[in-house]
CSV table of C-alpha atoms and ligand atoms in Angstrom, one decimal:
chain,number,residue,atom,x,y,z
A,1,UNK,CA,-17.5,-1.0,-29.8
A,2,UNK,CA,-15.3,-4.0,-30.5
A,3,UNK,CA,-16.8,-7.5,-30.6
A,4,UNK,CA,-15.9,-9.9,-27.9
A,5,UNK,CA,-15.4,-13.7,-28.1
A,6,UNK,CA,-16.7,-14.7,-24.7
A,7,UNK,CA,-14.3,-16.6,-22.5
A,8,UNK,CA,-14.5,-15.5,-19.0
A,9,UNK,CA,-17.0,-15.1,-16.2
A,10,UNK,CA,-17.2,-11.3,-15.7
A,11,UNK,CA,-17.2,-9.2,-13.7
A,12,UNK,CA,-14.6,-11.0,-11.6
A,13,UNK,CA,-15.1,-10.8,-7.8
A,14,UNK,CA,-14.2,-7.6,-6.0
A,15,UNK,CA,-14.0,-7.8,-2.3
A,16,UNK,CA,-12.5,-6.1,0.8
A,17,UNK,CA,-9.8,-8.0,2.7
A,18,UNK,CA,-10.9,-7.4,6.2
A,19,UNK,CA,-8.1,-9.2,8.1
A,20,UNK,CA,-5.3,-7.8,5.9
A,21,UNK,CA,-6.9,-4.3,6.2
A,22,UNK,CA,-7.0,-4.5,10.0
A,23,UNK,CA,-3.4,-5.8,10.1
A,24,UNK,CA,-2.0,-3.1,7.9
A,25,UNK,CA,-4.3,-0.2,8.9
A,26,UNK,CA,-5.2,0.3,5.2
A,27,UNK,CA,-8.6,-0.1,3.5
A,28,UNK,CA,-7.5,-2.9,1.2
A,29,UNK,CA,-9.5,-4.5,-1.5
A,30,UNK,CA,-8.8,-7.1,-4.2
A,31,UNK,CA,-10.0,-7.6,-7.8
A,32,UNK,CA,-9.9,-11.3,-8.5
A,33,UNK,CA,-8.7,-11.7,-12.1
A,34,UNK,CA,-7.1,-14.9,-10.8
A,35,UNK,CA,-10.7,-16.1,-10.8
A,36,UNK,CA,-11.8,-15.4,-14.4
A,37,UNK,CA,-13.2,-18.9,-14.7
A,38,UNK,CA,-11.2,-19.5,-17.9
A,39,UNK,CA,-8.3,-21.9,-18.2
A,40,UNK,CA,-7.4,-21.6,-14.5
A,41,UNK,CA,-7.6,-17.8,-14.4
A,42,UNK,CA,-5.5,-14.8,-15.1
A,43,UNK,CA,-5.5,-11.4,-16.8
A,44,UNK,CA,-4.8,-12.5,-20.3
A,45,UNK,CA,-8.5,-13.5,-20.8
A,46,UNK,CA,-9.3,-9.8,-20.7
A,47,UNK,CA,-7.2,-9.2,-23.8
A,48,UNK,CA,-8.0,-12.5,-25.6
A,49,UNK,CA,-11.8,-11.9,-25.6
A,50,UNK,CA,-11.2,-9.0,-28.0
A,51,UNK,CA,-8.2,-10.5,-29.8
A,52,UNK,CA,-9.8,-13.8,-30.7
A,53,UNK,CA,-13.0,-12.0,-32.0
A,54,UNK,CA,-10.7,-9.8,-34.2
A,55,UNK,CA,-8.8,-12.9,-35.5
A,56,UNK,CA,-12.0,-14.8,-36.4
A,57,UNK,CA,-13.4,-11.7,-38.1
A,58,UNK,CA,-10.2,-11.5,-40.2
A,59,UNK,CA,-10.1,-15.2,-40.9
A,60,UNK,CA,-6.9,-15.9,-39.0
A,61,UNK,CA,-6.0,-19.6,-38.9
A,62,UNK,CA,-2.8,-19.7,-36.9
A,63,UNK,CA,-1.2,-17.6,-34.3
A,64,UNK,CA,2.5,-17.5,-33.3
A,65,UNK,CA,3.7,-16.0,-30.1
A,66,UNK,CA,6.6,-16.2,-27.7
A,67,UNK,CA,7.5,-16.1,-24.0
A,68,UNK,CA,8.8,-18.1,-21.1
A,69,UNK,CA,8.0,-21.8,-21.2
A,70,UNK,CA,6.0,-21.2,-18.0
A,71,UNK,CA,4.0,-18.4,-19.6
A,72,UNK,CA,0.5,-17.7,-18.2
A,73,UNK,CA,-0.3,-15.9,-21.5
A,74,UNK,CA,0.6,-19.0,-23.6
A,75,UNK,CA,-1.6,-21.2,-21.4
A,76,UNK,CA,-4.6,-18.9,-21.8
A,77,UNK,CA,-3.9,-18.2,-25.5
A,78,UNK,CA,-3.7,-21.9,-26.3
A,79,UNK,CA,-7.0,-22.5,-24.5
A,80,UNK,CA,-8.7,-19.7,-26.4
A,81,UNK,CA,-7.3,-20.8,-29.7
A,82,UNK,CA,-8.4,-24.4,-29.0
A,83,UNK,CA,-12.0,-23.2,-28.6
A,84,UNK,CA,-11.9,-20.9,-31.6
A,85,UNK,CA,-10.3,-23.5,-33.9
A,86,UNK,CA,-7.1,-21.5,-34.4
A,87,UNK,CA,-3.7,-23.2,-34.5
A,88,UNK,CA,-1.4,-22.0,-31.7
A,89,UNK,CA,2.4,-21.9,-31.9
A,90,UNK,CA,4.8,-20.5,-29.3
A,91,UNK,CA,8.5,-20.1,-29.3
A,92,UNK,CA,9.7,-20.3,-25.7
A,93,UNK,CA,12.8,-20.3,-23.5
A,94,UNK,CA,12.9,-21.6,-19.9
A,95,UNK,CA,14.3,-18.2,-18.6
A,96,UNK,CA,14.5,-15.5,-21.2
A,97,UNK,CA,16.3,-12.4,-20.0
A,98,UNK,CA,17.0,-8.8,-20.7
A,99,UNK,CA,20.2,-8.4,-22.7
A,100,UNK,CA,21.2,-5.3,-20.7
A,101,UNK,CA,20.6,-7.0,-17.4
A,102,UNK,CA,22.2,-10.4,-18.4
A,103,UNK,CA,21.2,-13.9,-17.5
A,104,UNK,CA,20.2,-14.2,-13.9
A,105,UNK,CA,21.3,-17.1,-11.6
A,106,UNK,CA,18.3,-19.3,-11.3
A,107,UNK,CA,17.4,-23.0,-11.6
A,108,UNK,CA,15.7,-23.9,-14.8
A,109,UNK,CA,11.9,-24.7,-14.7
A,110,UNK,CA,11.1,-28.3,-15.6
A,111,UNK,CA,8.2,-29.2,-17.9
A,112,UNK,CA,5.4,-28.7,-15.5
A,113,UNK,CA,2.3,-26.6,-14.7
A,114,UNK,CA,1.8,-23.8,-17.3
A,115,UNK,CA,4.0,-25.6,-19.8
A,116,UNK,CA,2.1,-28.9,-19.6
A,117,UNK,CA,-1.3,-27.1,-19.7
A,118,UNK,CA,-0.3,-25.1,-22.8
A,119,UNK,CA,0.4,-28.4,-24.6
A,120,UNK,CA,-2.7,-30.0,-23.3
A,121,UNK,CA,-4.7,-27.1,-24.8
A,122,UNK,CA,-2.9,-27.8,-28.1
A,123,UNK,CA,-0.1,-25.3,-28.3
A,124,UNK,CA,2.9,-26.3,-30.4
A,125,UNK,CA,5.9,-25.2,-28.4
A,126,UNK,CA,9.4,-24.7,-29.9
A,127,UNK,CA,11.9,-24.6,-27.0
A,128,UNK,CA,15.0,-22.6,-27.5
A,129,UNK,CA,18.1,-22.5,-25.3
A,130,UNK,CA,18.0,-19.5,-22.9
A,131,UNK,CA,18.9,-16.2,-24.5
A,132,UNK,CA,17.7,-12.7,-24.5
A,133,UNK,CA,14.2,-11.4,-25.4
A,134,UNK,CA,15.3,-9.8,-28.7
A,135,UNK,CA,16.5,-13.2,-29.9
A,136,UNK,CA,13.2,-14.7,-28.9
A,137,UNK,CA,11.3,-12.0,-30.8
A,138,UNK,CA,13.4,-12.6,-33.9
A,139,UNK,CA,12.7,-16.4,-33.9
A,140,UNK,CA,9.0,-15.7,-33.3
A,141,UNK,CA,8.9,-13.6,-36.5
A,142,UNK,CA,10.8,-16.3,-38.4
A,143,UNK,CA,8.3,-18.9,-37.2
A,144,UNK,CA,5.4,-16.7,-38.1
A,145,UNK,CA,6.8,-16.5,-41.7
A,146,UNK,CA,7.2,-20.3,-41.8
A,147,UNK,CA,3.7,-21.0,-40.6
A,148,UNK,CA,2.3,-18.5,-43.1
A,149,UNK,CA,4.3,-20.2,-45.9
A,150,UNK,CA,2.3,-23.3,-45.3
A,151,UNK,CA,-0.7,-21.4,-46.6
A,152,UNK,CA,-2.3,-20.5,-43.2
A,153,UNK,CA,-3.5,-17.0,-42.6
A,154,UNK,CA,-1.1,-16.3,-39.7
A,155,UNK,CA,-1.0,-13.6,-37.0
A,156,UNK,CA,2.2,-12.9,-35.0
A,157,UNK,CA,1.1,-12.0,-31.4
A,158,UNK,CA,3.5,-9.9,-29.4
A,159,UNK,CA,4.5,-11.2,-26.0
A,160,UNK,CA,1.7,-11.0,-23.4
A,161,UNK,CA,-0.8,-10.0,-26.0
A,162,UNK,CA,0.2,-6.4,-25.7
A,163,UNK,CA,-1.3,-4.9,-28.8
A,164,UNK,CA,-3.8,-1.9,-28.7
A,165,UNK,CA,-6.8,-4.2,-28.7
A,166,UNK,CA,-5.3,-6.0,-25.7
A,167,UNK,CA,-5.0,-2.7,-23.9
A,168,UNK,CA,-8.6,-2.0,-24.8
A,169,UNK,CA,-9.5,-5.2,-22.9
A,170,UNK,CA,-8.0,-3.6,-19.7
A,171,UNK,CA,-9.5,-0.2,-20.4
A,172,UNK,CA,-12.9,-2.1,-20.4
A,173,UNK,CA,-11.9,-4.1,-17.3
A,174,UNK,CA,-11.4,-0.8,-15.4
A,175,UNK,CA,-15.1,-0.1,-15.7
A,176,UNK,CA,-15.7,-3.0,-13.3
A,177,UNK,CA,-14.2,-1.0,-10.4
A,178,UNK,CA,-15.1,2.6,-11.5
A,179,UNK,CA,-17.9,3.0,-9.0
A,180,UNK,CA,-15.9,1.7,-6.0
A,181,UNK,CA,-13.9,5.0,-6.1
A,182,UNK,CA,-10.4,3.7,-5.3
A,183,UNK,CA,-7.6,6.1,-4.4
A,184,UNK,CA,-4.9,3.7,-5.5
A,185,UNK,CA,-4.6,0.6,-7.6
A,186,UNK,CA,-1.6,-1.7,-7.5
A,187,UNK,CA,-0.9,-4.5,-9.9
A,188,UNK,CA,1.9,-6.4,-11.6
A,189,UNK,CA,3.1,-4.8,-14.8
A,190,UNK,CA,5.1,-6.4,-17.6
A,191,UNK,CA,4.3,-6.3,-21.3
A,192,UNK,CA,2.1,-3.2,-20.9
A,193,UNK,CA,-1.4,-3.7,-21.9
A,194,UNK,CA,-2.7,-4.1,-18.4
A,195,UNK,CA,-0.9,-0.9,-17.4
A,196,UNK,CA,-1.9,1.1,-20.5
A,197,UNK,CA,-5.6,0.0,-20.2
A,198,UNK,CA,-5.9,0.9,-16.5
A,199,UNK,CA,-3.9,4.1,-16.7
A,200,UNK,CA,-6.1,5.3,-19.6
A,201,UNK,CA,-9.3,4.4,-17.8
A,202,UNK,CA,-8.3,6.4,-14.7
A,203,UNK,CA,-6.4,9.2,-16.3
A,204,UNK,CA,-7.5,12.5,-15.0
A,205,UNK,CA,-9.6,10.9,-12.2
A,206,UNK,CA,-8.7,10.8,-8.5
A,207,UNK,CA,-7.5,7.2,-8.8
A,208,UNK,CA,-3.7,6.7,-8.8
A,209,UNK,CA,-2.6,3.7,-10.9
A,210,UNK,CA,0.7,2.1,-9.8
A,211,UNK,CA,2.2,-0.7,-11.8
A,212,UNK,CA,4.9,-2.8,-10.2
A,213,UNK,CA,7.5,-3.8,-12.7
A,214,UNK,CA,8.4,-7.5,-13.2
A,215,UNK,CA,11.2,-6.9,-15.7
A,216,UNK,CA,14.5,-5.1,-15.0
A,217,UNK,CA,13.9,-2.6,-17.8
A,218,UNK,CA,13.3,1.1,-16.9
A,219,UNK,CA,12.9,2.1,-20.6
A,220,UNK,CA,9.8,-0.1,-20.8
A,221,UNK,CA,7.5,2.9,-20.2
A,222,UNK,CA,8.5,4.1,-23.7
A,223,UNK,CA,6.9,0.9,-25.1
A,224,UNK,CA,3.9,1.7,-22.9
A,225,UNK,CA,3.7,5.1,-24.5
A,226,UNK,CA,3.7,3.5,-28.0
A,227,UNK,CA,1.0,1.1,-27.0
A,228,UNK,CA,-1.0,4.0,-25.6
A,229,UNK,CA,-0.7,5.9,-28.9
A,230,UNK,CA,-1.9,2.7,-30.6
A,231,UNK,CA,-4.9,2.4,-28.3
A,232,UNK,CA,-5.8,6.1,-28.7
A,233,UNK,CA,-5.6,5.7,-32.5
A,234,UNK,CA,-7.7,2.5,-32.5
A,235,UNK,CA,-10.4,4.1,-30.3
A,236,UNK,CA,-10.3,7.3,-32.3
A,237,UNK,CA,-11.0,5.4,-35.5
A,238,UNK,CA,-14.2,4.2,-33.8
A,239,UNK,CA,-15.2,7.7,-32.6
A,240,UNK,CA,-13.9,7.5,-29.0
A,241,UNK,CA,-11.3,10.0,-27.9
A,242,UNK,CA,-8.8,8.5,-25.5
A,243,UNK,CA,-5.6,10.2,-24.3
A,244,UNK,CA,-2.3,9.0,-25.6
A,245,UNK,CA,-0.1,8.9,-22.5
A,246,UNK,CA,3.5,9.8,-22.6
A,247,UNK,CA,6.2,7.6,-21.0
A,248,UNK,CA,6.4,9.8,-17.9
A,249,UNK,CA,2.6,9.5,-17.3
A,250,UNK,CA,3.0,5.8,-16.2
A,251,UNK,CA,3.8,5.3,-12.6
A,252,UNK,CA,6.0,2.2,-12.6
A,253,UNK,CA,7.8,1.0,-9.4
A,254,UNK,CA,11.0,-0.8,-10.5
A,255,UNK,CA,12.2,-1.7,-7.0
A,256,UNK,CA,10.7,-5.1,-6.7
A,257,UNK,CA,12.0,-7.0,-9.7
A,258,UNK,CA,14.7,-8.7,-7.7
A,259,UNK,CA,17.3,-10.7,-9.7
A,260,UNK,CA,15.2,-10.7,-12.9
A,261,UNK,CA,12.1,-11.6,-14.8
A,262,UNK,CA,10.7,-14.9,-13.6
A,263,UNK,CA,13.2,-15.2,-10.7
A,264,UNK,CA,11.4,-15.3,-7.3
A,265,UNK,CA,12.5,-12.6,-4.9
A,266,UNK,CA,12.8,-12.7,-1.1
A,267,UNK,CA,10.4,-9.8,-0.7
A,268,UNK,CA,7.9,-11.6,-3.0
A,269,UNK,CA,8.2,-14.8,-1.0
A,270,UNK,CA,7.5,-12.9,2.2
A,271,UNK,CA,4.5,-11.2,0.6
A,272,UNK,CA,3.2,-14.6,-0.6
A,273,UNK,CA,3.5,-16.0,2.9
A,274,UNK,CA,1.9,-13.0,4.5
A,275,UNK,CA,-1.2,-13.1,2.2
A,276,UNK,CA,-1.6,-16.9,2.6
A,277,UNK,CA,-1.7,-16.4,6.4
A,278,UNK,CA,-4.0,-13.4,6.4
A,279,UNK,CA,-6.5,-14.3,3.7
A,280,UNK,CA,-5.7,-17.7,2.2
A,281,UNK,CA,-5.2,-16.1,-1.2
A,282,UNK,CA,-2.4,-17.5,-3.4
A,283,UNK,CA,-0.1,-15.2,-5.4
A,284,UNK,CA,2.6,-16.2,-8.0
A,285,UNK,CA,6.3,-15.6,-7.8
A,286,UNK,CA,6.9,-14.0,-11.2
A,287,UNK,CA,4.3,-11.2,-11.0
A,288,UNK,CA,1.7,-10.8,-8.3
A,289,UNK,CA,4.0,-11.6,-5.3
A,290,UNK,CA,6.4,-8.9,-6.4
A,291,UNK,CA,3.5,-6.4,-6.9
A,292,UNK,CA,2.0,-7.3,-3.5
A,293,UNK,CA,5.4,-6.9,-1.9
A,294,UNK,CA,5.5,-3.3,-3.1
A,295,UNK,CA,2.0,-2.6,-1.7
A,296,UNK,CA,3.0,-4.2,1.6
A,297,UNK,CA,6.2,-2.2,1.9
A,298,UNK,CA,4.4,1.1,1.1
A,299,UNK,CA,1.6,0.4,3.6
A,300,UNK,CA,4.1,-0.5,6.3
A,301,UNK,CA,6.1,2.7,5.7
A,302,UNK,CA,3.0,4.6,6.4
A,303,UNK,CA,2.4,5.9,2.9
A,304,UNK,CA,-1.2,7.1,2.5
A,305,UNK,CA,-2.9,4.7,0.1
A,306,UNK,CA,-6.5,5.6,1.0
A,307,UNK,CA,-9.0,3.1,-0.4
A,308,UNK,CA,-6.6,0.7,-2.0
A,309,UNK,CA,-7.1,-2.0,-4.6
A,310,UNK,CA,-4.8,-4.8,-5.4
A,311,UNK,CA,-5.6,-6.1,-8.9
A,312,UNK,CA,-4.8,-9.8,-8.7
A,313,UNK,CA,-3.7,-10.6,-12.3
A,314,UNK,CA,-3.5,-14.4,-11.7
A,315,UNK,CA,-0.5,-16.6,-12.3
A,316,UNK,CA,-1.5,-19.0,-9.6
A,317,UNK,CA,-0.7,-22.0,-11.9
A,318,UNK,CA,3.0,-20.9,-11.6
A,319,UNK,CA,2.9,-22.1,-8.0
A,320,UNK,CA,3.0,-25.7,-9.4
A,321,UNK,CA,6.3,-25.2,-11.3
A,322,UNK,CA,9.1,-27.6,-10.4
A,323,UNK,CA,12.8,-26.7,-11.0
A,324,UNK,CA,15.9,-28.5,-12.0
A,325,UNK,CA,17.7,-29.8,-8.9
A,326,UNK,CA,14.8,-29.4,-6.5
B,401,PLP,C1,1.0,-11.3,-18.0
B,401,PLP,C2,0.8,-11.1,-16.5
B,401,PLP,C3,0.9,-9.9,-15.9
B,401,PLP,C4,1.3,-8.6,-16.7
B,401,PLP,O1,0.4,-8.2,-17.5
B,401,PLP,P1,0.9,-7.3,-18.8
B,401,PLP,O2,-0.4,-6.9,-19.4
B,401,PLP,O3,1.7,-8.3,-19.6
B,401,PLP,O4,1.7,-6.2,-18.3
B,401,PLP,C5,0.7,-9.8,-14.6
B,401,PLP,N1,0.4,-10.8,-13.8
B,401,PLP,C6,0.3,-12.1,-14.4
B,401,PLP,C7,-0.1,-13.2,-13.4
B,401,PLP,C8,0.5,-12.2,-15.7
B,401,PLP,O5,0.3,-13.5,-16.2
């Protein structure tokens, strides 16, 4: 329905974790979007395949986005733009935070891992002092206007690539696990297009879709509802009826965020260690470790998860981040 600019090796692997399943007494599977084969992996390639195709069709010459300096999205965006011949700009902070939650206590990440890779892929990063997300969004818009004023057809790309076409990417991704018949799917949820895509794909089926929040922001499900309306509208204009989900139709577990976005949590560290020992699979501290911690806690508490999928959204590169003072 929508053209794709091919980036990744799909379908990504889907496999049972036999040792982890035996240890927990749960039929536990993993979807390996850490192994997309593109720019060291991660869920953003799902969105970028559709976004880049759309940008090229519309003659976009430059994109401007924002995020953490250690953003997985910016790394993958920069790589995709490099291939497509599109200029990539990003306004970043070391540790952006939610104004309502305040700045968390955490050592600042140095220029390493995702940050270095983003630059090697050609992204032009503007680094701001730490502040809240709304300030970051404002500067992104200003930068978008500046780049456009140089005469380039410019697209401002919301954080994480969470626009309706990005959610479409995850609606499509869901088809890769349709036939396996999972009872529950867990994954790390943040800017929303992963959640909206999967929740839409499995809406009204026997599959329960559980996002684990990585941001201390309970109201975020209202943004998801807006995105869902956008996805339904986009699909509708191409003759496909999709439900527009309301904010209370997203199952989002907010108990594993810890001190804040991007700040490792004790439960997440324990989950990372546990999975390393059981399966030799690497998680990341910002997203997947927190999501897996949620799954572990629920399994240990005896919650019935049935045939259960952990959708590994990537982030492995963040393991190689070094911090001030360490
Ligand atoms: C971006 C990201 C997520 C969250 O995906 P959204 O679509 O932004 O909610 C989860 N895990 C990793 C590793 C990510 O990079």
